[in-house]
Amino acid sequence: MTVCRRHRWLAERWGGRRSTPESDDGRCGTVVDYRTYSEILRSHYEQWLRPMTGYVTEDHGDDVAAALRAAHDWLAGEHVDGPERPLVPPARSLMPLDGVRVALDQAARAADALAAGVVEESHGQVQVLAALAVAETLDALGRGA
């Protein structure tokens, strides 16, 4: 994370902190993740989507868009008990579901476009990851995190 000298004290204990925002490549608050696209996706699946929905990318033959659509569909029917839908914990009733669903839908559409070669690889990956970050952030906010 890049932080300016004014906010350096907020991030004193954070690993990976850089306190020189005057560089051309960063602004205060900019987070740079150096993991590969696949590693970041796996992290979203294992740390967020799997616990929330039970769906993981392997359930869809490594088809990222299909896994994201499955998570979207699960959220769209969250109040419907079914053999593949875990019961929603009461704490999730405050989650901004519409925003999470919209962001997951956007991530799935971007993943489809990426797989079809409609968008340049790096741009498509950024779109998928940005939409996933928004979805996960909205979920966390809805749970009071």
PDB file of C-alpha atoms in Angstrom:
ATOM      1  CA  MET A   1       0.000   0.000   0.000  1.00  0.00           C
ATOM      2  CA  THR A   2       1.226   3.458  -0.829  1.00  0.00           C
ATOM      3  CA  VAL A   3       0.677   6.069   1.882  1.00  0.00           C
ATOM      4  CA  CYS A   4       1.681   9.720   1.996  1.00  0.00           C
ATOM      5  CA  ARG A   5       3.842  11.158   4.739  1.00  0.00           C
ATOM      6  CA  ARG A   6       0.746  12.665   6.382  1.00  0.00           C
ATOM      7  CA  HIS A   7      -0.916   9.219   6.755  1.00  0.00           C
ATOM      8  CA  ARG A   8       2.223   7.139   7.341  1.00  0.00           C
ATOM      9  CA  TRP A   9       1.408   6.745  11.046  1.00  0.00           C
ATOM     10  CA  LEU A  10      -1.827   4.899  10.146  1.00  0.00           C
ATOM     11  CA  ALA A  11       0.135   2.149   8.408  1.00  0.00           C
ATOM     12  CA  GLU A  12       3.275   1.871  10.546  1.00  0.00           C
ATOM     13  CA  ARG A  13       2.689  -1.832  11.271  1.00  0.00           C
ATOM     14  CA  TRP A  14       1.566  -2.849   7.788  1.00  0.00           C
ATOM     15  CA  GLY A  15       3.893  -4.938   5.713  1.00  0.00           C
ATOM     16  CA  GLY A  16       4.525  -3.734   2.176  1.00  0.00           C
ATOM     17  CA  ARG A  17       3.957  -0.082   3.051  1.00  0.00           C
ATOM     18  CA  ARG A  18       5.629   2.510   0.844  1.00  0.00           C
ATOM     19  CA  SER A  19       5.715   6.079   2.127  1.00  0.00           C
ATOM     20  CA  THR A  20       6.761   7.950  -1.011  1.00  0.00           C
ATOM     21  CA  PRO A  21       3.575   8.960  -2.874  1.00  0.00           C
ATOM     22  CA  GLU A  22       5.477  11.510  -4.933  1.00  0.00           C
ATOM     23  CA  SER A  23       6.327   8.722  -7.378  1.00  0.00           C
ATOM     24  CA  ASP A  24       4.424   8.670 -10.660  1.00  0.00           C
ATOM     25  CA  ASP A  25       2.906   5.252 -10.001  1.00  0.00           C
ATOM     26  CA  GLY A  26       1.032   5.737  -6.741  1.00  0.00           C
ATOM     27  CA  ARG A  27      -1.334   7.896  -4.756  1.00  0.00           C
ATOM     28  CA  CYS A  28      -1.984   7.799  -1.042  1.00  0.00           C
ATOM     29  CA  GLY A  29      -4.168   4.782  -0.325  1.00  0.00           C
ATOM     30  CA  THR A  30      -3.243   2.887  -3.487  1.00  0.00           C
ATOM     31  CA  VAL A  31      -3.086  -0.866  -2.950  1.00  0.00           C
ATOM     32  CA  VAL A  32      -0.961  -2.938  -5.305  1.00  0.00           C
ATOM     33  CA  ASP A  33      -1.312  -6.713  -5.211  1.00  0.00           C
ATOM     34  CA  TYR A  34       1.630  -8.503  -6.806  1.00  0.00           C
ATOM     35  CA  ARG A  35      -0.027 -11.916  -6.917  1.00  0.00           C
ATOM     36  CA  THR A  36      -1.039 -13.413 -10.238  1.00  0.00           C
ATOM     37  CA  TYR A  37      -4.606 -13.120 -11.508  1.00  0.00           C
ATOM     38  CA  SER A  38      -5.212 -16.798 -10.711  1.00  0.00           C
ATOM     39  CA  GLU A  39      -3.864 -16.423  -7.170  1.00  0.00           C
ATOM     40  CA  ILE A  40      -6.102 -13.439  -6.481  1.00  0.00           C
ATOM     41  CA  LEU A  41      -9.161 -15.268  -7.879  1.00  0.00           C
ATOM     42  CA  ARG A  42      -8.366 -18.317  -5.751  1.00  0.00           C
ATOM     43  CA  SER A  43      -8.135 -16.063  -2.697  1.00  0.00           C
ATOM     44  CA  HIS A  44     -11.583 -14.570  -3.417  1.00  0.00           C
ATOM     45  CA  TYR A  45     -13.036 -18.051  -3.853  1.00  0.00           C
ATOM     46  CA  GLU A  46     -11.434 -19.661  -0.837  1.00  0.00           C
ATOM     47  CA  GLN A  47     -11.763 -16.769   1.590  1.00  0.00           C
ATOM     48  CA  TRP A  48     -15.114 -15.325   0.546  1.00  0.00           C
ATOM     49  CA  LEU A  49     -17.247 -17.074  -2.089  1.00  0.00           C
ATOM     50  CA  ARG A  50     -16.781 -20.612  -0.789  1.00  0.00           C
ATOM     51  CA  PRO A  51     -17.732 -19.803   2.826  1.00  0.00           C
ATOM     52  CA  MET A  52     -20.662 -17.693   1.658  1.00  0.00           C
ATOM     53  CA  THR A  53     -22.113 -19.925  -1.058  1.00  0.00           C
ATOM     54  CA  GLY A  54     -20.389 -23.286  -1.080  1.00  0.00           C
ATOM     55  CA  TYR A  55     -19.454 -22.760  -4.742  1.00  0.00           C
ATOM     56  CA  VAL A  56     -15.837 -22.827  -5.877  1.00  0.00           C
ATOM     57  CA  THR A  57     -14.282 -22.549  -9.308  1.00  0.00           C
ATOM     58  CA  GLU A  58     -13.555 -26.293  -9.468  1.00  0.00           C
ATOM     59  CA  ASP A  59     -17.300 -26.961  -9.401  1.00  0.00           C
ATOM     60  CA  HIS A  60     -17.420 -25.322 -12.816  1.00  0.00           C
ATOM     61  CA  GLY A  61     -14.418 -26.823 -14.554  1.00  0.00           C
ATOM     62  CA  ASP A  62     -12.243 -23.769 -13.859  1.00  0.00           C
ATOM     63  CA  ASP A  63     -14.759 -21.628 -15.768  1.00  0.00           C
ATOM     64  CA  VAL A  64     -14.443 -18.395 -13.797  1.00  0.00           C
ATOM     65  CA  ALA A  65     -17.548 -16.815 -15.327  1.00  0.00           C
ATOM     66  CA  ALA A  66     -19.661 -19.894 -14.526  1.00  0.00           C
ATOM     67  CA  ALA A  67     -18.485 -19.899 -10.914  1.00  0.00           C
ATOM     68  CA  LEU A  68     -19.294 -16.201 -10.561  1.00  0.00           C
ATOM     69  CA  ARG A  69     -22.721 -16.682 -12.155  1.00  0.00           C
ATOM     70  CA  ALA A  70     -23.377 -19.557  -9.739  1.00  0.00           C
ATOM     71  CA  ALA A  71     -22.541 -17.301  -6.786  1.00  0.00           C
ATOM     72  CA  HIS A  72     -24.785 -14.594  -8.258  1.00  0.00           C
ATOM     73  CA  ASP A  73     -27.625 -17.071  -8.742  1.00  0.00           C
ATOM     74  CA  TRP A  74     -27.218 -18.403  -5.212  1.00  0.00           C
ATOM     75  CA  LEU A  75     -27.545 -14.874  -3.839  1.00  0.00           C
ATOM     76  CA  ALA A  76     -30.551 -14.171  -6.058  1.00  0.00           C
ATOM     77  CA  GLY A  77     -32.324 -17.156  -4.492  1.00  0.00           C
ATOM     78  CA  GLU A  78     -30.894 -16.838  -1.025  1.00  0.00           C
ATOM     79  CA  HIS A  79     -34.249 -17.173   0.707  1.00  0.00           C
ATOM     80  CA  VAL A  80     -35.075 -20.377  -1.154  1.00  0.00           C
ATOM     81  CA  ASP A  81     -33.997 -23.536   0.622  1.00  0.00           C
ATOM     82  CA  GLY A  82     -32.722 -26.138  -1.787  1.00  0.00           C
ATOM     83  CA  PRO A  83     -30.349 -29.068  -1.940  1.00  0.00           C
ATOM     84  CA  GLU A  84     -27.440 -26.929  -3.147  1.00  0.00           C
ATOM     85  CA  ARG A  85     -28.205 -23.733  -1.240  1.00  0.00           C
ATOM     86  CA  PRO A  86     -26.920 -23.540   2.334  1.00  0.00           C
ATOM     87  CA  LEU A  87     -29.156 -21.712   4.770  1.00  0.00           C
ATOM     88  CA  VAL A  88     -28.310 -18.028   5.028  1.00  0.00           C
ATOM     89  CA  PRO A  89     -27.125 -16.999   8.493  1.00  0.00           C
ATOM     90  CA  PRO A  90     -29.319 -14.310  10.112  1.00  0.00           C
ATOM     91  CA  ALA A  91     -26.423 -11.819  10.036  1.00  0.00           C
ATOM     92  CA  ARG A  92     -26.621 -11.788   6.234  1.00  0.00           C
ATOM     93  CA  SER A  93     -30.107 -10.281   6.325  1.00  0.00           C
ATOM     94  CA  LEU A  94     -28.474  -6.830   6.553  1.00  0.00           C
ATOM     95  CA  MET A  95     -26.118  -7.445   3.637  1.00  0.00           C
ATOM     96  CA  PRO A  96     -26.636  -5.100   0.668  1.00  0.00           C
ATOM     97  CA  LEU A  97     -27.513  -8.042  -1.549  1.00  0.00           C
ATOM     98  CA  ASP A  98     -28.486  -6.058  -4.603  1.00  0.00           C
ATOM     99  CA  GLY A  99     -25.078  -4.398  -4.764  1.00  0.00           C
ATOM    100  CA  VAL A 100     -23.251  -7.677  -4.195  1.00  0.00           C
ATOM    101  CA  ARG A 101     -25.317  -9.378  -6.910  1.00  0.00           C
ATOM    102  CA  VAL A 102     -24.734  -6.525  -9.378  1.00  0.00           C
ATOM    103  CA  ALA A 103     -20.979  -6.616  -8.738  1.00  0.00           C
ATOM    104  CA  LEU A 104     -20.872 -10.420  -9.128  1.00  0.00           C
ATOM    105  CA  ASP A 105     -22.855 -10.123 -12.346  1.00  0.00           C
ATOM    106  CA  GLN A 106     -20.385  -7.539 -13.642  1.00  0.00           C
ATOM    107  CA  ALA A 107     -17.465  -9.802 -12.683  1.00  0.00           C
ATOM    108  CA  ALA A 108     -19.084 -12.744 -14.502  1.00  0.00           C
ATOM    109  CA  ARG A 109     -19.748 -10.659 -17.629  1.00  0.00           C
ATOM    110  CA  ALA A 110     -16.155  -9.394 -17.629  1.00  0.00           C
ATOM    111  CA  ALA A 111     -14.899 -12.977 -17.202  1.00  0.00           C
ATOM    112  CA  ASP A 112     -17.068 -14.056 -20.157  1.00  0.00           C
ATOM    113  CA  ALA A 113     -15.660 -11.249 -22.317  1.00  0.00           C
ATOM    114  CA  LEU A 114     -12.141 -12.138 -21.208  1.00  0.00           C
ATOM    115  CA  ALA A 115     -12.623 -15.823 -22.062  1.00  0.00           C
ATOM    116  CA  ALA A 116     -14.100 -14.917 -25.467  1.00  0.00           C
ATOM    117  CA  GLY A 117     -11.177 -12.637 -26.259  1.00  0.00           C
ATOM    118  CA  VAL A 118     -13.460  -9.620 -26.603  1.00  0.00           C
ATOM    119  CA  VAL A 119     -11.309  -7.551 -24.240  1.00  0.00           C
ATOM    120  CA  GLU A 120      -7.563  -7.364 -23.891  1.00  0.00           C
ATOM    121  CA  GLU A 121      -6.373  -9.853 -21.255  1.00  0.00           C
ATOM    122  CA  SER A 122      -4.954  -7.350 -18.774  1.00  0.00           C
ATOM    123  CA  HIS A 123      -8.011  -5.080 -19.050  1.00  0.00           C
ATOM    124  CA  GLY A 124     -10.433  -7.963 -18.606  1.00  0.00           C
ATOM    125  CA  GLN A 125      -8.571  -9.239 -15.572  1.00  0.00           C
ATOM    126  CA  VAL A 126      -8.661  -5.786 -13.996  1.00  0.00           C
ATOM    127  CA  GLN A 127     -12.421  -5.588 -14.613  1.00  0.00           C
ATOM    128  CA  VAL A 128     -13.049  -9.000 -13.042  1.00  0.00           C
ATOM    129  CA  LEU A 129     -10.915  -8.242  -9.990  1.00  0.00           C
ATOM    130  CA  ALA A 130     -12.364  -4.748  -9.517  1.00  0.00           C
ATOM    131  CA  ALA A 131     -15.929  -6.081  -9.577  1.00  0.00           C
ATOM    132  CA  LEU A 132     -15.001  -8.853  -7.128  1.00  0.00           C
ATOM    133  CA  ALA A 133     -13.379  -6.314  -4.801  1.00  0.00           C
ATOM    134  CA  VAL A 134     -16.559  -4.209  -4.871  1.00  0.00           C
ATOM    135  CA  ALA A 135     -18.754  -7.258  -4.194  1.00  0.00           C
ATOM    136  CA  GLU A 136     -16.633  -8.452  -1.296  1.00  0.00           C
ATOM    137  CA  THR A 137     -16.419  -4.946   0.174  1.00  0.00           C
ATOM    138  CA  LEU A 138     -20.205  -4.496   0.014  1.00  0.00           C
ATOM    139  CA  ASP A 139     -20.664  -7.868   1.674  1.00  0.00           C
ATOM    140  CA  ALA A 140     -18.248  -6.933   4.466  1.00  0.00           C
ATOM    141  CA  LEU A 141     -19.955  -3.563   4.959  1.00  0.00           C
ATOM    142  CA  GLY A 142     -23.341  -5.271   5.128  1.00  0.00           C
ATOM    143  CA  ARG A 143     -22.054  -7.520   7.895  1.00  0.00           C
ATOM    144  CA  GLY A 144     -20.749  -4.529   9.823  1.00  0.00           C
ATOM    145  CA  ALA A 145     -17.069  -5.189   9.119  1.00  0.00           C
TER     146      ALA A 145
END
